[in-house]
Amino acid sequence: MGSGSAVGRRPVLRGGLAALLAASSRTAARAESEREHYLLGRGIGDVTGQPAENGMMGYARLAQRTTGIHQRQRARAFLVAEHDAPERRVAVVTVDTGMIFGAVRRAVLERLARRHGNRYGEHNVLLTATHTHAVPGGFSCHTLYNVTTLGFQPATFEALVAGITESIERAEADLAPGHLRVGRGELTDASVNRSRAAFERNPAADKRHFPSAVDPTTVLLSFERGGHPVGVINWFATHGTSLSPDNTLISGDNKGYAAYRWEREVAGVDYRAGDPGFVAAFAQSNAADMSPNLELRPGTGPTEDEFANTRIIGDRQYTAAARLLAGNTTAVRGGIDCRISYVDMSSTTVTPELTGDGSPHRTCAAALGASFAAGAEDGPGPSIFEEGAGNNPFFGTISGALYQASPRLRERQAPKEILLPVGAMGWVPRILPIQLVRLGSLYLLGIPQEVSIVGGLRLRRTVAAELGAAPTDVVVAGYANDYAGYLTTPEEYDQQAYEGGHTMFGRWSLPAYQQESARIAADMASGGETARGPSPAGNPRGGRVRLQPGVVFDSPPLGREFGEVLEQPEGHYPRGGTARVVFASAHPNNDPHRDGSYLLVQRRSAHGWVTVADDGDWSTAYHWDRRGVAASTATVTWTIPADATEGEYRIVHHGDAKAVGGEITPFSGTSRTFRVG
């Protein structure tokens, strides 16, 4: 947390320490006898977008616009290269964001190419999103995803591109010999099926694989050096929707907290100190129908407090992953391989072997169903729309006429009650990437859609059969490299719940993905070349139209100065209490403070003021509010941890003010001191 910070040196907590020590003692015993097979690198980048007045991505609500930060967004990159052939390498990046859009990926690859030539490219860089719904949007070049953000938001786009690129470059600088190990387990109390009626339409053989209608699989890939774990990637399927549509603070949601729990609270990582020390990425899998809201209402389950739920569901993912690290894991052996192919999902013919009815079928131009507008249990839409086939008679009448006029459309999209023909409108991508990455005995299948648990099962089985591997050796990495809605089984599609209405390319979308994934897997198994397919440049784009003006200028509240304290903290707080300070401020979009902070909580020590928390910490919150036309206030809160050291504290706010002529000037303000304990 900057110069003089003691945060990175805080003692690790007992439960996490036990897991790390157990893993360390286990790996130390074999480190001398095992040859190091890989070069491993880790890096973290700050990707926090505009914290004020930026439409948020996920719930598609125009009124949900950012008003501050609860936790910063991070990109966590891992590089794996063969020890004896380091040119054979892959970068796997997990990003605290709603989706990875193709525009972001292309920009990242362009920057990497300028700095590293052909070392990194579309084939060996896998970008995935945690799918948090509590982050700024407006970073797509396709109209559908920028409608509720008032168009393209260049500063948020730049924060993502720069932070992701930096995370990969930091991992590059961190490369050193090490080992990989993989563990598998189950987590049963961090998800619930939000689309049970659709799930029940699947064949009994598929449903038997998920007796509780959830995918409990948790997979851990650990990175070890010198007998010690230095990083992990965990895959588990649950939506990033613990925070409801009413929240307007930036947050990594439950997976963001899981990463923070392990890195910051357990391993003592100081995000602003340079060396990450320990990196923990909590990635998504086939989470389309998996909700963390255990009561199936927004922001509920296991409690009625959405922030408490975010922490609880995140902690459960962390605990399950830490248990795997401390238990039995298997050494990863084998080479590195990666393939990518682009597929025109609007026009793919699927062979009879995968359609289930003995006939070939074809995908079609993207269309959203009326049940899409109804929303899901995590974020219901307008009450005039309902989930389920036949429940939206107005659009059903229109669709019936369309299907009568075009039997081919009926065969491909029915029983969807068509709301918007977004493919014909050019509002979504149609040429999409499918990526397959081999890390020794573990395979990652990158899919640019939200896959249901049964859809994920079928994809894993299909790919494993071509590779001669077990389905458990294949992880479906959803939300990867681009985004085009949901991916349900044909049986689930017929229910036309929210997920089916959002499966845009029609009933045969999943079989098309199975077919194309099998093709790529067969190429990998045989060592043959993989056809790249059509260029994604052929995707229609809505351009980078921005309807929202930027910051014009800032002025402090009447009679005040920037940084002046408007409301001071109380003189004393017990542990568990919340200190609150209000500052005269300016618009935070003037400077995103990437790798920095809008706030610091500091404790007086014998050597001066020591930073103990900033706006990346769970205990803090930064709230921005507009006062009149150009004035702003910043409210900083700090909920004092139970293990906080007794002593004297203060809160510092950093901001940046924009003058009428456009010049931006930094300022700061400091509260009076208060005691804790």
XYZ file of C-alpha atoms in Angstrom:
677
model
C 0.000 0.000 0.000
C 2.699 2.434 -0.978
C 5.901 3.430 0.713
C 6.101 2.535 4.365
C 3.082 0.237 4.221
C 2.997 -2.604 6.704
C -0.055 -4.282 5.211
C 1.915 -6.754 3.134
C 3.708 -7.895 6.270
C 0.630 -8.632 8.363
C 0.529 -12.213 9.763
C -1.377 -14.696 7.634
C -4.591 -15.959 9.204
C -4.736 -19.334 10.849
C -6.911 -21.304 8.396
C -5.084 -20.135 5.289
C -1.719 -20.562 6.977
C -2.523 -24.193 7.703
C -3.352 -24.833 4.049
C -0.225 -23.092 2.802
C 2.039 -24.836 5.311
C 0.556 -28.236 4.546
C 1.056 -27.685 0.831
C 4.567 -26.338 1.423
C 5.676 -29.290 3.523
C 4.259 -31.713 1.000
C 5.927 -30.058 -1.977
C 9.229 -29.509 -0.160
C 9.572 -33.247 0.395
C 9.407 -34.018 -3.301
C 11.003 -30.873 -4.762
C 14.506 -32.306 -4.576
C 13.547 -35.462 -6.454
C 11.369 -33.947 -9.177
C 12.651 -32.215 -12.263
C 10.958 -28.883 -12.867
C 8.885 -29.299 -16.019
C 7.594 -25.767 -16.520
C 8.405 -22.087 -16.362
C 5.689 -20.321 -14.397
C 4.823 -16.640 -14.099
C 2.150 -14.666 -12.250
C 0.964 -11.088 -12.507
C -1.825 -8.843 -11.232
C -3.116 -5.735 -13.019
C -5.584 -3.072 -11.910
C -8.495 -2.902 -14.390
C -10.848 -0.666 -12.388
C -13.084 1.325 -14.693
C -14.845 4.658 -14.198
C -16.176 4.783 -10.633
C -18.767 7.476 -11.289
C -21.724 7.802 -13.675
C -20.703 4.809 -15.795
C -23.530 2.421 -16.627
C -22.906 -0.991 -15.060
C -22.620 -4.258 -16.975
C -24.770 -7.320 -16.326
C -28.263 -6.406 -15.212
C -29.022 -4.129 -18.192
C -30.552 -1.408 -16.016
C -30.144 2.128 -17.278
C -30.438 3.566 -13.760
C -27.635 1.376 -12.362
C -24.617 3.662 -12.711
C -21.411 3.598 -10.713
C -21.165 5.782 -7.597
C -17.885 4.559 -6.137
C -15.774 1.550 -5.213
C -16.177 -1.249 -2.726
C -13.294 -3.283 -4.150
C -11.048 -2.626 -7.125
C -11.195 -4.839 -10.209
C -8.134 -6.987 -10.924
C -6.764 -9.020 -13.818
C -4.797 -12.087 -12.722
C -2.480 -13.592 -15.322
C -0.631 -16.898 -15.257
C 2.009 -17.934 -17.776
C 2.979 -21.556 -18.312
C 5.846 -22.484 -20.641
C 7.679 -25.720 -21.269
C 10.979 -25.667 -19.395
C 13.018 -26.983 -22.330
C 11.021 -25.196 -25.042
C 9.884 -21.862 -23.571
C 8.456 -20.723 -26.894
C 5.662 -23.224 -26.224
C 3.689 -21.186 -23.748
C 0.203 -20.023 -22.854
C -1.220 -17.117 -20.875
C -4.390 -17.708 -18.860
C -5.968 -14.527 -17.510
C -8.967 -14.171 -15.195
C -10.477 -10.680 -15.094
C -12.894 -9.129 -12.587
C -15.360 -7.972 -15.206
C -18.722 -8.909 -16.656
C -17.500 -10.275 -19.969
C -14.497 -10.283 -22.251
C -15.541 -8.559 -25.445
C -13.670 -9.113 -28.692
C -12.690 -5.433 -28.876
C -10.850 -5.674 -25.555
C -9.098 -8.883 -26.576
C -7.958 -7.463 -29.909
C -6.548 -4.364 -28.218
C -4.656 -6.464 -25.647
C -3.166 -8.655 -28.379
C -2.152 -5.603 -30.416
C -0.270 -4.116 -27.455
C 1.424 -7.402 -26.669
C 2.471 -7.739 -30.314
C 4.030 -4.262 -30.311
C 6.114 -5.142 -27.262
C 6.785 -8.856 -27.689
C 6.452 -9.611 -31.403
C 4.780 -12.963 -32.041
C 5.412 -14.381 -28.558
C 1.750 -13.916 -27.670
C -1.181 -14.197 -30.043
C -4.807 -15.196 -30.328
C -3.891 -18.900 -30.108
C -2.027 -18.819 -26.770
C -3.744 -16.043 -24.783
C -6.927 -17.131 -23.009
C -8.888 -14.241 -21.488
C -11.814 -15.074 -19.224
C -14.209 -13.011 -17.100
C -15.441 -13.733 -13.586
C -18.806 -12.345 -14.712
C -19.276 -9.942 -11.836
C -22.318 -7.727 -12.399
C -20.919 -4.952 -10.175
C -18.555 -3.281 -12.637
C -18.645 -0.507 -15.242
C -19.722 -1.446 -18.761
C -19.499 0.264 -22.127
C -16.377 -1.529 -23.382
C -17.897 -3.443 -26.303
C -18.014 -2.396 -29.933
C -21.393 -4.054 -30.384
C -24.541 -2.021 -29.835
C -26.519 -4.481 -27.692
C -23.985 -4.373 -24.881
C -23.628 -0.584 -24.860
C -27.310 0.370 -24.867
C -27.682 0.712 -21.099
C -24.269 2.381 -20.648
C -25.091 5.324 -22.922
C -22.664 4.036 -25.501
C -18.964 3.328 -25.499
C -16.950 4.369 -22.421
C -13.327 4.879 -23.559
C -11.820 5.282 -20.077
C -13.315 2.012 -18.844
C -12.180 0.277 -22.044
C -8.654 1.627 -21.578
C -8.511 0.531 -17.932
C -9.367 -3.043 -18.935
C -6.949 -3.178 -21.853
C -4.063 -1.587 -19.955
C -4.571 -3.656 -16.799
C -4.894 -6.975 -18.631
C -1.805 -6.215 -20.714
C 0.154 -5.249 -17.604
C -0.877 -8.431 -15.789
C 0.528 -10.541 -18.654
C 3.728 -8.504 -18.843
C 4.202 -8.804 -15.075
C 3.731 -12.563 -15.377
C 6.328 -12.551 -18.163
C 8.818 -10.803 -15.882
C 8.014 -13.301 -13.133
C 8.792 -16.463 -15.154
C 10.806 -19.016 -13.171
C 11.014 -22.838 -12.986
C 8.241 -24.598 -11.105
C 5.671 -27.359 -10.938
C 1.950 -27.617 -11.601
C -0.463 -29.727 -9.611
C -4.204 -30.218 -9.984
C -6.866 -31.097 -7.430
C -10.585 -31.762 -7.751
C -13.354 -31.649 -5.193
C -16.960 -30.622 -4.585
C -18.650 -27.495 -3.225
C -22.380 -27.848 -2.658
C -23.464 -24.736 -0.733
C -22.397 -21.893 -3.027
C -24.871 -22.290 -5.893
C -28.454 -23.181 -6.727
C -30.136 -23.909 -10.056
C -32.133 -20.845 -11.056
C -33.644 -22.554 -14.113
C -34.856 -25.835 -12.657
C -37.776 -26.374 -15.058
C -35.427 -26.160 -18.038
C -32.900 -28.463 -16.339
C -35.614 -31.077 -15.798
C -36.220 -31.311 -19.550
C -32.804 -32.960 -20.017
C -32.492 -36.762 -20.345
C -32.386 -38.715 -17.091
C -28.813 -39.844 -17.792
C -27.626 -36.229 -17.810
C -29.649 -35.262 -14.758
C -28.246 -38.180 -12.781
C -24.828 -36.566 -13.116
C -26.181 -33.598 -11.121
C -28.468 -35.080 -8.436
C -28.922 -31.695 -6.735
C -29.304 -29.857 -10.074
C -26.025 -27.992 -9.442
C -22.503 -28.557 -10.700
C -20.497 -28.913 -7.470
C -17.154 -29.433 -9.226
C -14.313 -27.272 -7.972
C -10.987 -27.630 -9.790
C -7.703 -26.191 -8.508
C -4.521 -25.721 -10.523
C -1.638 -24.839 -8.196
C 1.636 -23.193 -9.175
C 4.612 -24.223 -7.049
C 8.227 -23.103 -6.828
C 10.961 -24.404 -4.583
C 8.516 -26.542 -2.658
C 6.047 -23.715 -2.002
C 2.704 -22.726 -3.597
C 2.927 -19.293 -5.234
C -0.427 -19.156 -6.978
C -3.641 -20.957 -7.878
C -6.451 -20.880 -10.401
C -9.784 -22.243 -9.197
C -12.738 -23.032 -11.465
C -16.235 -23.235 -9.988
C -19.620 -22.480 -11.528
C -21.700 -19.796 -9.821
C -22.901 -16.446 -11.106
C -21.285 -13.150 -10.109
C -24.605 -11.821 -8.856
C -24.390 -11.883 -5.070
C -24.653 -8.101 -5.311
C -28.075 -7.051 -6.577
C -29.127 -4.561 -9.276
C -29.528 -1.982 -6.490
C -25.767 -1.921 -5.866
C -23.808 0.871 -7.555
C -20.331 0.309 -6.076
C -17.617 -1.411 -8.120
C -16.866 -4.906 -6.829
C -15.477 -8.238 -7.984
C -18.541 -9.824 -6.319
C -18.137 -13.273 -4.728
C -15.204 -14.426 -6.872
C -13.466 -11.111 -6.360
C -13.820 -11.564 -2.610
C -12.559 -15.173 -2.789
C -9.387 -13.948 -4.512
C -9.003 -11.084 -2.032
C -9.559 -13.463 0.901
C -6.700 -15.719 -0.151
C -4.311 -13.085 -1.445
C -4.788 -10.247 1.016
C -6.266 -11.640 4.199
C -4.456 -14.988 4.189
C -1.216 -14.446 2.261
C -0.824 -10.761 3.154
C -0.405 -9.544 -0.433
C 0.134 -5.811 -0.870
C -1.412 -5.052 -4.268
C 0.533 -1.825 -4.696
C 3.948 -3.122 -3.657
C 4.978 -4.689 -6.976
C 5.783 -8.330 -6.172
C 2.427 -10.154 -5.920
C 3.774 -12.818 -3.554
C 0.750 -15.073 -4.026
C -1.869 -14.870 -6.791
C -5.275 -16.547 -6.516
C -7.669 -16.416 -9.469
C -11.251 -17.632 -9.065
C -12.471 -18.302 -12.577
C -15.841 -19.229 -14.048
C -16.947 -22.444 -15.656
C -20.404 -23.448 -16.953
C -22.397 -21.063 -14.745
C -25.382 -20.140 -16.949
C -28.012 -21.638 -14.657
C -26.012 -21.442 -11.409
C -26.934 -18.659 -8.973
C -25.210 -17.718 -5.704
C -28.528 -16.326 -4.420
C -29.552 -19.421 -2.525
C -33.089 -18.121 -1.894
C -33.512 -17.365 -5.620
C -34.214 -13.685 -5.032
C -31.801 -10.839 -5.785
C -29.258 -10.354 -3.026
C -30.592 -13.161 -0.803
C -29.146 -16.365 0.568
C -27.747 -17.324 2.903
C -28.694 -13.973 4.534
C -30.765 -10.956 3.553
C -27.634 -8.745 3.361
C -26.168 -8.765 -0.147
C -22.696 -7.657 0.957
C -22.588 -10.328 3.649
C -23.689 -12.873 1.043
C -20.929 -11.770 -1.309
C -18.381 -12.420 1.414
C -19.938 -15.732 2.507
C -20.250 -17.230 -0.987
C -16.737 -16.017 -1.816
C -15.350 -17.454 1.402
C -16.942 -20.822 0.662
C -15.194 -20.911 -2.711
C -11.899 -19.960 -1.063
C -12.295 -22.576 1.687
C -13.030 -25.361 -0.810
C -10.016 -24.352 -2.916
C -7.686 -24.095 0.097
C -8.825 -27.540 1.195
C -7.786 -28.913 -2.191
C -4.377 -27.284 -1.925
C -3.819 -28.783 1.519
C -5.079 -32.223 0.437
C -4.180 -34.660 -2.288
C -3.273 -33.124 -5.622
C -1.821 -34.742 -8.728
C 1.312 -33.624 -10.513
C 0.652 -32.211 -13.980
C 2.806 -33.782 -16.681
C 3.025 -33.283 -20.413
C 3.428 -30.557 -22.959
C 1.793 -27.238 -23.714
C -0.492 -26.890 -26.699
C -3.123 -24.355 -27.743
C -5.535 -24.085 -30.655
C -8.112 -21.544 -31.722
C -10.708 -21.526 -34.460
C -13.310 -18.935 -35.382
C -16.793 -20.158 -36.194
C -19.678 -18.337 -37.831
C -22.311 -19.251 -35.266
C -25.049 -17.725 -37.392
C -24.545 -20.307 -40.133
C -23.110 -23.631 -38.958
C -24.474 -26.953 -40.179
C -24.509 -29.637 -37.479
C -24.186 -33.274 -38.529
C -26.830 -35.837 -37.470
C -24.436 -37.472 -34.976
C -24.843 -34.509 -32.645
C -28.408 -33.333 -33.219
C -30.073 -36.276 -31.523
C -32.810 -36.733 -34.088
C -30.827 -38.293 -36.931
C -31.060 -35.221 -39.147
C -28.656 -32.383 -39.877
C -29.612 -28.951 -38.599
C -28.300 -25.425 -38.880
C -27.793 -22.470 -36.593
C -29.147 -19.091 -37.665
C -28.856 -15.344 -37.233
C -29.016 -14.235 -33.629
C -32.361 -13.355 -32.084
C -33.367 -12.570 -28.516
C -36.564 -14.029 -27.116
C -39.203 -12.238 -25.066
C -38.224 -14.431 -22.106
C -34.796 -12.788 -22.255
C -36.470 -9.491 -21.393
C -38.160 -11.171 -18.419
C -34.733 -11.533 -16.824
C -33.566 -14.212 -14.429
C -34.156 -14.738 -10.719
C -30.936 -12.796 -10.030
C -32.239 -9.725 -11.846
C -35.882 -9.798 -12.971
C -36.913 -7.664 -15.921
C -40.112 -5.685 -16.541
C -43.262 -7.438 -15.315
C -44.846 -7.288 -18.771
C -42.491 -10.101 -19.845
C -42.553 -13.662 -18.507
C -40.196 -16.611 -18.768
C -41.411 -19.718 -20.594
C -42.525 -20.667 -24.080
C -45.990 -19.324 -24.879
C -46.091 -16.860 -21.995
C -45.680 -13.710 -24.097
C -48.658 -13.850 -26.481
C -47.992 -10.568 -28.305
C -44.519 -11.647 -29.390
C -45.799 -15.184 -29.840
C -48.258 -13.938 -32.462
C -45.513 -12.057 -34.305
C -43.181 -15.046 -34.133
C -45.924 -17.365 -35.343
C -46.304 -15.246 -38.444
C -42.537 -15.219 -38.965
C -42.335 -18.977 -38.560
C -45.227 -19.533 -40.970
C -43.453 -17.372 -43.541
C -40.108 -19.113 -42.940
C -40.206 -22.815 -41.994
C -36.398 -22.746 -41.802
C -36.542 -20.030 -39.145
C -39.114 -22.083 -37.204
C -36.882 -25.166 -37.357
C -33.924 -23.199 -35.999
C -35.430 -20.719 -33.511
C -38.848 -22.060 -32.414
C -40.369 -22.104 -29.838
C -38.653 -18.767 -29.141
C -41.018 -15.802 -29.115
C -38.729 -13.385 -30.950
C -38.248 -9.997 -29.335
C -35.277 -8.561 -31.244
C -33.494 -9.872 -34.372
C -30.150 -8.618 -33.043
C -28.160 -10.582 -35.619
C -29.866 -8.941 -38.593
C -29.463 -5.587 -36.826
C -25.699 -6.138 -36.462
C -25.895 -5.641 -32.684
C -23.939 -8.749 -31.650
C -20.928 -10.699 -32.961
C -21.576 -13.761 -35.088
C -18.005 -14.971 -35.738
C -16.841 -16.315 -32.397
C -13.639 -17.938 -31.085
C -13.392 -21.444 -29.659
C -10.086 -22.066 -27.915
C -8.554 -25.251 -26.544
C -5.553 -25.046 -24.232
C -3.532 -27.998 -23.009
C -1.547 -27.682 -19.795
C -0.101 -31.162 -19.569
C -2.956 -33.395 -18.449
C -5.437 -30.523 -17.965
C -7.458 -29.085 -20.858
C -9.260 -25.727 -20.881
C -12.043 -25.205 -23.418
C -12.631 -21.479 -23.928
C -16.249 -20.742 -24.881
C -17.460 -17.165 -25.488
C -20.884 -17.802 -24.004
C -22.578 -18.656 -20.710
C -22.946 -22.443 -20.708
C -25.482 -24.383 -18.629
C -24.226 -27.218 -16.435
C -25.616 -29.948 -18.690
C -24.276 -28.088 -21.716
C -20.882 -28.034 -20.023
C -21.096 -31.755 -19.305
C -21.763 -32.506 -22.971
C -18.920 -30.278 -24.115
C -16.479 -31.932 -21.694
C -17.511 -35.409 -22.801
C -17.277 -34.488 -26.480
C -13.792 -32.982 -26.188
C -12.497 -35.708 -23.856
C -13.557 -38.414 -26.315
C -11.442 -36.840 -29.063
C -8.449 -36.325 -26.767
C -8.544 -39.789 -25.223
C -8.866 -38.111 -21.817
C -11.369 -38.324 -18.984
C -14.145 -35.699 -18.934
C -12.811 -34.601 -15.540
C -9.577 -33.572 -17.276
C -11.501 -30.959 -19.290
C -12.646 -27.643 -17.803
C -15.170 -25.498 -19.655
C -13.801 -21.963 -19.315
C -16.868 -19.849 -20.001
C -16.986 -16.111 -20.681
C -13.814 -16.485 -22.756
C -12.350 -14.187 -25.448
C -15.662 -12.675 -26.591
C -19.335 -12.729 -25.634
C -22.604 -13.692 -27.300
C -25.116 -14.583 -24.607
C -26.117 -17.994 -23.290
C -25.693 -21.600 -24.402
C -28.339 -24.114 -23.326
C -29.017 -27.686 -24.392
C -31.732 -28.105 -27.059
C -34.001 -29.578 -24.377
C -33.450 -26.591 -22.085
C -33.927 -24.261 -25.027
C -37.455 -25.579 -25.521
C -38.425 -24.338 -22.046
C -37.593 -20.778 -23.160
C -36.659 -19.638 -19.703
C -34.387 -16.597 -19.538
C -31.329 -18.666 -20.503
C -33.082 -20.195 -23.521
C -34.395 -16.822 -24.658
C -30.813 -15.556 -24.484
C -29.440 -18.501 -26.513
C -29.325 -16.344 -29.611
C -28.272 -18.613 -32.461
C -31.170 -21.000 -32.027
C -31.956 -24.486 -30.771
C -28.891 -26.126 -32.319
C -26.271 -23.812 -30.806
C -24.838 -26.285 -28.297
C -24.516 -29.153 -30.820
C -22.705 -26.693 -33.112
C -20.221 -25.882 -30.340
C -19.798 -29.593 -29.603
C -19.049 -30.285 -33.247
C -16.524 -27.488 -33.651
C -14.867 -28.206 -30.294
C -14.512 -31.853 -31.284
C -12.837 -30.788 -34.530
C -10.283 -28.681 -32.679
C -9.688 -31.438 -30.100
C -9.136 -33.999 -32.850
C -6.531 -31.706 -34.411
C -4.769 -31.391 -31.079
C -4.842 -35.144 -30.521
C -3.375 -35.858 -33.957
C -0.911 -32.984 -33.943
C -2.465 -31.590 -37.118
C -3.088 -27.958 -37.981
C -6.354 -26.326 -36.940
C -8.228 -24.219 -39.475
C -8.504 -20.654 -38.218
C -11.891 -20.150 -39.844
C -13.496 -16.831 -40.863
C -11.942 -13.602 -39.656
C -13.588 -11.969 -36.644
C -13.137 -8.722 -38.559
C -16.292 -9.846 -40.343
C -18.337 -9.214 -37.202
C -20.716 -6.275 -37.566
C -20.048 -3.534 -35.030
C -22.004 -0.629 -33.731
C -18.837 1.436 -33.516
C -17.581 3.387 -30.543
C -20.511 5.774 -30.290
C -20.575 7.646 -26.991
C -23.772 9.400 -25.953
C -22.603 10.474 -22.498
C -20.423 13.597 -22.196
C -17.242 13.473 -20.158
C -16.365 15.643 -17.174
C -16.670 19.321 -18.147
C -15.136 20.910 -15.039
C -15.116 20.637 -11.241
C -15.892 23.169 -8.558
C -15.807 22.546 -4.799
C -18.962 23.075 -2.740
C -19.634 26.752 -2.089
C -17.141 28.220 0.357
C -15.014 25.055 0.463
C -11.753 23.827 -1.023
C -10.955 20.538 -2.731
C -9.963 17.974 -0.106
C -11.500 19.882 2.789
C -13.226 17.672 5.361
C -16.959 18.380 5.488
C -17.767 15.782 8.146
C -15.093 14.581 10.542
C -14.931 11.100 12.111
C -15.835 10.540 15.739
C -13.044 10.537 18.265
C -13.161 6.820 19.088
C -14.434 3.595 17.505
C -14.542 0.034 18.789
C -13.417 -2.818 16.572
C -16.378 -3.666 14.365
C -17.479 -0.040 14.270
C -17.499 2.069 11.104
C -15.554 5.295 10.753
C -17.047 7.782 8.266
C -15.537 10.919 6.718
C -16.972 13.246 4.046
C -14.622 15.301 1.848
C -15.168 18.138 -0.635
C -14.102 16.405 -3.806
C -14.117 16.304 -7.608
C -15.217 13.873 -10.300
C -13.218 10.622 -9.911
C -13.314 9.907 -13.641
C -10.630 12.573 -14.074
C -8.067 9.936 -13.041
C -8.815 6.231 -12.428
C -5.900 5.926 -9.964
C -4.988 2.536 -11.395
C -2.453 0.851 -9.109
C -3.298 3.626 -6.673
C -6.261 4.558 -4.494
C -8.849 7.238 -3.832
C -8.484 6.636 -0.097
C -6.002 5.502 2.526
C -6.629 4.384 6.088
C -3.496 5.041 8.105
C -2.270 4.195 11.628
C 0.298 6.203 13.542
C 3.452 4.225 14.304
C 6.811 5.033 15.841
C 8.113 5.645 12.310
C 5.210 7.735 11.014
C 1.884 7.022 9.357
C 1.458 3.476 8.031
C -1.237 2.586 5.490
C -3.423 -0.312 6.645
C -6.194 -0.220 4.014
C -7.183 1.445 0.748
C -10.058 1.303 -1.724
C -9.138 -2.253 -2.740
C -9.919 -3.577 0.727
C -13.141 -5.243 1.788
C -13.306 -3.093 4.939
C -13.506 0.211 3.026
C -15.977 1.885 0.716
C -15.627 5.004 -1.414
C -18.912 6.740 -2.266
C -19.021 9.621 -4.748
C -21.936 12.027 -4.949
C -22.632 15.001 -7.202
C -23.670 18.242 -5.522
C -25.361 20.588 -7.963
C -23.722 21.047 -11.374
C -19.974 20.745 -10.792
C -19.458 20.102 -7.076
C -18.798 16.655 -5.609
C -18.368 14.946 -2.276
C -16.472 11.771 -1.435
C -17.660 9.740 1.528
C -15.123 7.251 2.856
C -16.133 4.534 5.284
C -13.938 2.025 7.080
C -15.494 -0.876 8.961
C -12.820 -1.629 11.512
C -11.643 -5.267 11.389
C -11.781 -7.393 14.525
C -7.985 -7.792 14.439
C -7.209 -4.089 13.980
C -4.302 -2.865 16.099
C -5.245 -0.508 18.899
C -4.027 3.003 18.237
C -4.470 6.328 16.492
C -5.783 6.443 12.916
C -6.690 8.878 10.158
C -8.343 8.734 6.720
C -6.808 10.345 3.635
C -8.653 11.090 0.381
C -6.887 11.597 -2.975
C -8.693 13.220 -5.891
C -8.175 15.186 -9.080
C -10.004 18.345 -10.157
C -10.610 19.480 -13.711
C -10.444 23.207 -14.451
C -12.634 24.975 -17.004
C -9.723 24.950 -19.438
C -9.269 21.193 -19.066
C -6.212 21.104 -16.804
C -6.399 18.371 -14.172
C -4.786 18.998 -10.777
C -4.403 16.425 -8.004
C -5.418 17.256 -4.432
C -5.714 15.448 -1.125
C -7.455 15.829 2.210
C -6.873 14.318 5.645
C -9.313 13.748 8.468
C -8.603 14.463 12.086
C -7.272 11.507 14.053
C -9.403 8.987 15.914
C -8.667 6.085 18.230
C -9.459 2.414 17.700
C -9.654 -0.096 20.530
